[in-house]
CSV table of C-alpha atoms and ligand atoms in Angstrom, one decimal:
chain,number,residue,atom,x,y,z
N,1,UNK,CA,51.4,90.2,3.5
N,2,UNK,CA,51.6,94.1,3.2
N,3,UNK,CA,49.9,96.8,1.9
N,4,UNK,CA,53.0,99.2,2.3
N,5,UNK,CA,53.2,101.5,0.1
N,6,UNK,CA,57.0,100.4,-2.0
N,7,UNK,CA,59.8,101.9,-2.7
N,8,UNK,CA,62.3,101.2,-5.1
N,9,UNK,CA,65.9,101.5,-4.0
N,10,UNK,CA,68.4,101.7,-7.0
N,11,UNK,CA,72.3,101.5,-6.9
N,12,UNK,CA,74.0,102.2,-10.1
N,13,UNK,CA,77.5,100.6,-10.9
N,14,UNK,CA,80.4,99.6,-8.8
N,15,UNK,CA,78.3,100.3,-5.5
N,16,UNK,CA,78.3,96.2,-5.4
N,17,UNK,CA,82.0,96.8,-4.3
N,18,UNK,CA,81.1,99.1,-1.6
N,19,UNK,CA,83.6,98.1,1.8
N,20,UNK,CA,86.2,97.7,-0.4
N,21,UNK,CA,85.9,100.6,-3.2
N,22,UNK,CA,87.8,103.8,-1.9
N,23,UNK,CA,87.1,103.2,1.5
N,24,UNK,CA,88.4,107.2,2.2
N,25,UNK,CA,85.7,108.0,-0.3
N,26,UNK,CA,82.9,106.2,0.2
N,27,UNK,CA,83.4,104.4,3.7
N,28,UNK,CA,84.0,101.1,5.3
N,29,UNK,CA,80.1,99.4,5.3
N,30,UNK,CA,78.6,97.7,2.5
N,31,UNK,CA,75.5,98.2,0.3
N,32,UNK,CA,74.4,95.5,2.2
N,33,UNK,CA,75.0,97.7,5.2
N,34,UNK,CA,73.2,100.7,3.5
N,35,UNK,CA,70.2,98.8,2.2
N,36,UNK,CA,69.9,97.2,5.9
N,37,UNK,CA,69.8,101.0,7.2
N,38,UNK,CA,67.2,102.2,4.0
N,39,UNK,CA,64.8,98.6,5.0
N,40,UNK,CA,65.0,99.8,9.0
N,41,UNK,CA,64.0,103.2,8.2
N,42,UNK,CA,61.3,102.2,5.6
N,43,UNK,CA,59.5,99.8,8.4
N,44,UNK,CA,60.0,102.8,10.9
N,45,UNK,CA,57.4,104.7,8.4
N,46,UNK,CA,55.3,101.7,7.1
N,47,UNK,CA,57.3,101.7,4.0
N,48,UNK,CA,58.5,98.2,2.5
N,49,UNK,CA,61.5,98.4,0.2
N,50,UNK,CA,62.7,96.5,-2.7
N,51,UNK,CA,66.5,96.9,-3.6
N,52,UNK,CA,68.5,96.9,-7.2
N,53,UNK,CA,72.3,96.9,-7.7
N,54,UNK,CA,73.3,96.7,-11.8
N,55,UNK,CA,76.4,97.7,-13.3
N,56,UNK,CA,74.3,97.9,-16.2
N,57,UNK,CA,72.4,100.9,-17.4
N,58,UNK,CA,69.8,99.2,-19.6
N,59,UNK,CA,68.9,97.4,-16.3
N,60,UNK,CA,68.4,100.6,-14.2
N,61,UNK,CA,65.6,101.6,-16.8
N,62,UNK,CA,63.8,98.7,-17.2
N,63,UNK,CA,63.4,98.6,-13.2
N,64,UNK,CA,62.3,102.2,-13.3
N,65,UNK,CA,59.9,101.4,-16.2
N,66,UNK,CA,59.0,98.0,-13.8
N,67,UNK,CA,58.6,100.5,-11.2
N,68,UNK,CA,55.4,102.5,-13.2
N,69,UNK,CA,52.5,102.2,-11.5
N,70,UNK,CA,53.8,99.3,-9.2
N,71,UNK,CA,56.3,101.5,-6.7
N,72,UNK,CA,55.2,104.8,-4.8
N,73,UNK,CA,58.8,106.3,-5.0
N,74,UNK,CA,62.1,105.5,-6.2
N,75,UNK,CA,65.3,106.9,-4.7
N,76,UNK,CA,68.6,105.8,-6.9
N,77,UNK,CA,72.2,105.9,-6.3
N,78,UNK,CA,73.0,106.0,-10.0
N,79,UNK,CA,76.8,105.9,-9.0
N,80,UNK,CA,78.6,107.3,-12.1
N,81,UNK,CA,75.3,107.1,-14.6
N,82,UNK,CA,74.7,110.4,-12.1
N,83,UNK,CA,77.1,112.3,-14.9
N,84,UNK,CA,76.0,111.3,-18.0
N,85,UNK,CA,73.0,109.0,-18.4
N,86,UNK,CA,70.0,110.7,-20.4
N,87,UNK,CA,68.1,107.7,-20.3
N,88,UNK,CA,67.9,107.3,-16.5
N,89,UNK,CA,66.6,111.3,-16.9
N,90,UNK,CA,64.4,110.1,-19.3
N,91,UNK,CA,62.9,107.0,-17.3
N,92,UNK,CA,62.6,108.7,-14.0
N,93,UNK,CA,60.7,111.5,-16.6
N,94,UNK,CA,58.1,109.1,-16.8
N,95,UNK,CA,57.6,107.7,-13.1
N,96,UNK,CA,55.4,109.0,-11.6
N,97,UNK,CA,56.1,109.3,-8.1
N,98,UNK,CA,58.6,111.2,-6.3
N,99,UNK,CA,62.4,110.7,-7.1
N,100,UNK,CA,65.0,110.9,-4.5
N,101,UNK,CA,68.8,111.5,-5.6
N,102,UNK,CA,71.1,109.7,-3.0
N,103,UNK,CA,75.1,109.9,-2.8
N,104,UNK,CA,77.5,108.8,0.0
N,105,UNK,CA,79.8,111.3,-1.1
N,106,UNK,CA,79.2,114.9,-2.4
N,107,UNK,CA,80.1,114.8,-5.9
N,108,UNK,CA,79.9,118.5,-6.0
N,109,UNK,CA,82.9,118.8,-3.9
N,110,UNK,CA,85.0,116.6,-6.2
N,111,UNK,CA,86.3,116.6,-9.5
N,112,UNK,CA,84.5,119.0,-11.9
N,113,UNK,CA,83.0,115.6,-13.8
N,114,UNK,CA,81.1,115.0,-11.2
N,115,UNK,CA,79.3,118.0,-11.0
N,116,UNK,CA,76.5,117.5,-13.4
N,117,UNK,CA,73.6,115.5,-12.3
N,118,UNK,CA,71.4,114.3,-15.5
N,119,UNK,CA,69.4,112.6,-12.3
N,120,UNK,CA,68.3,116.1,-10.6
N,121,UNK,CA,66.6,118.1,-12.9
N,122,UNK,CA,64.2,115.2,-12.6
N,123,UNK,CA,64.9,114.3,-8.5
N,124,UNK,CA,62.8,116.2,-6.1
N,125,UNK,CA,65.7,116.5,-4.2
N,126,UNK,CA,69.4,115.4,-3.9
N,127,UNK,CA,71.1,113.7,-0.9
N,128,UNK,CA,74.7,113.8,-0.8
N,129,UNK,CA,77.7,114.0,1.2
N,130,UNK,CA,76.1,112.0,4.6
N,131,UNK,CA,78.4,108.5,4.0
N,132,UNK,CA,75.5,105.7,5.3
N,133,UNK,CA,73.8,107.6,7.3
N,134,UNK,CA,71.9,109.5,3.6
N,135,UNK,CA,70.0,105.8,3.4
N,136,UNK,CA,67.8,107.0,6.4
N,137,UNK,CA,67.6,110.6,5.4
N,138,UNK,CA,66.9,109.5,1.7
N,139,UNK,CA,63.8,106.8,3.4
N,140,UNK,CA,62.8,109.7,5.8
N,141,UNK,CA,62.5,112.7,3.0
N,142,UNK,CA,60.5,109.8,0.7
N,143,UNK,CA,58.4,108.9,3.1
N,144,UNK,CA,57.7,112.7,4.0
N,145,UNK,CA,56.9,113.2,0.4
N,146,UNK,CA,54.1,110.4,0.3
N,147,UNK,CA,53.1,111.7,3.4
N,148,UNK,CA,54.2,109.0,5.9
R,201,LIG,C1,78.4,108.2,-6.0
R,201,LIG,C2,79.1,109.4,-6.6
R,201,LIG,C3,79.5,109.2,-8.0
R,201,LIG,O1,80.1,110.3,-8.6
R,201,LIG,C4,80.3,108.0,-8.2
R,201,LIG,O2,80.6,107.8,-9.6
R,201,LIG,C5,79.8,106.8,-7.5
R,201,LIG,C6,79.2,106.9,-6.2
R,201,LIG,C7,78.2,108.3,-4.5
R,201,LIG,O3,77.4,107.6,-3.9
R,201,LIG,O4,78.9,109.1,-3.8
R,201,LIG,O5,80.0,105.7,-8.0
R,201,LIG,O6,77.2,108.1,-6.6
C-alpha cells in the first residue's frame, strides 16, 4: 500500500494508436512507452500514477469529475479535444488541483486548427513539442507544483 499522493494521467483520442499514428509526427514509442516514462518519473518523486486512454469525450469528464477530491493533479493529453472541447475546460474548471497540459508535438507550430487550446486557460501550464521525453517533464513540473 501507498500513501502517494495520485495523479491522474489522461490521453484523449487516437493516442491508443501511438507507434503507428504519423510516426513523423508523433514518434515511433507507444502510449505504453509514454505512460512507462510518466510511472518512472512519478516513483522518482513519491508520486503514484493512474492512466486513462478514451476516444470518448464523455469518458474524459467523468474521470476528471472521478478525479475530485480523490487525485492531487491531473495532467491530460486531450489529443484533438485540445481544439474544441468546452467540457473538458469546464471539468478541469472544477478540479481542484493543478492541471498540466501535455503534447508530443507542438500544435502551435502546425496547422492554424490546432492553435487554440480550450485546455489552457484552465492548465497551469502547457507542455508541448518534447516527443516522449514531455511525460517526465509533465511528472517533474506536477510534482514541483505539489511540492515534491
Ligand atoms: C496532440 C496534438 C493534437 O493536436 C492532436 O490532435 C493529437 C495529439 C499531441 O500530443 O501532439 O491527437 O495532442
Amino acid at each position: 500500500m501507498t500513501d502517494a499522493p495520485l495523479v491522474l494521467l489522461l490521453s484523449g483520442p487516437n493516442l491508443n494508436l501511438l507507434g503507428e499514428r504519423e510516426p513523423a509526427v508523433y514518434g515511433a514509442d507507444t502510449l505504453a512507452d509514454h505512460v512507462a516514462t510518466a510511472t518512472a518519473a512519478a516513483t522518482e518523486h513519491g508520486l503514484a500514477l493512474e492512466h486513462l486512454q478514451t476516444n470518448h469525450e464523455g469518458d474524459l469528464v467523468e474521470a476528471i469529475h472521478g478525479a475530485r477530491g480523490r487525485c492531487a493533479a491531473i495532467v491530460v493529453n486531450p489529443g484533438a479535444f485540445t481544439h474544441y472541447a468546452w467540457s473538458l475546460h469546464d471539468a478541469l474548471a472544477a478540479f481542484d488541483g493543478p492541471v498540466v497540459e501535455l503534447h508530443l508535438s507542438n500544435p502551435n507550430a502546425r496547422e492554424p486548427w490546432r492553435h487554440t487550446s480550450v485546455v489552457a486557460p484552465v492548465a497551469h501550464g502547457t507542455i508541448a513539442g518534447f516527443g516522449g521525453h514531455g511525460y517526465r517533464l509533465a511528472i517533474e513540473a506536477t510534482a514541483a507544483l505539489l511540492g515534491r
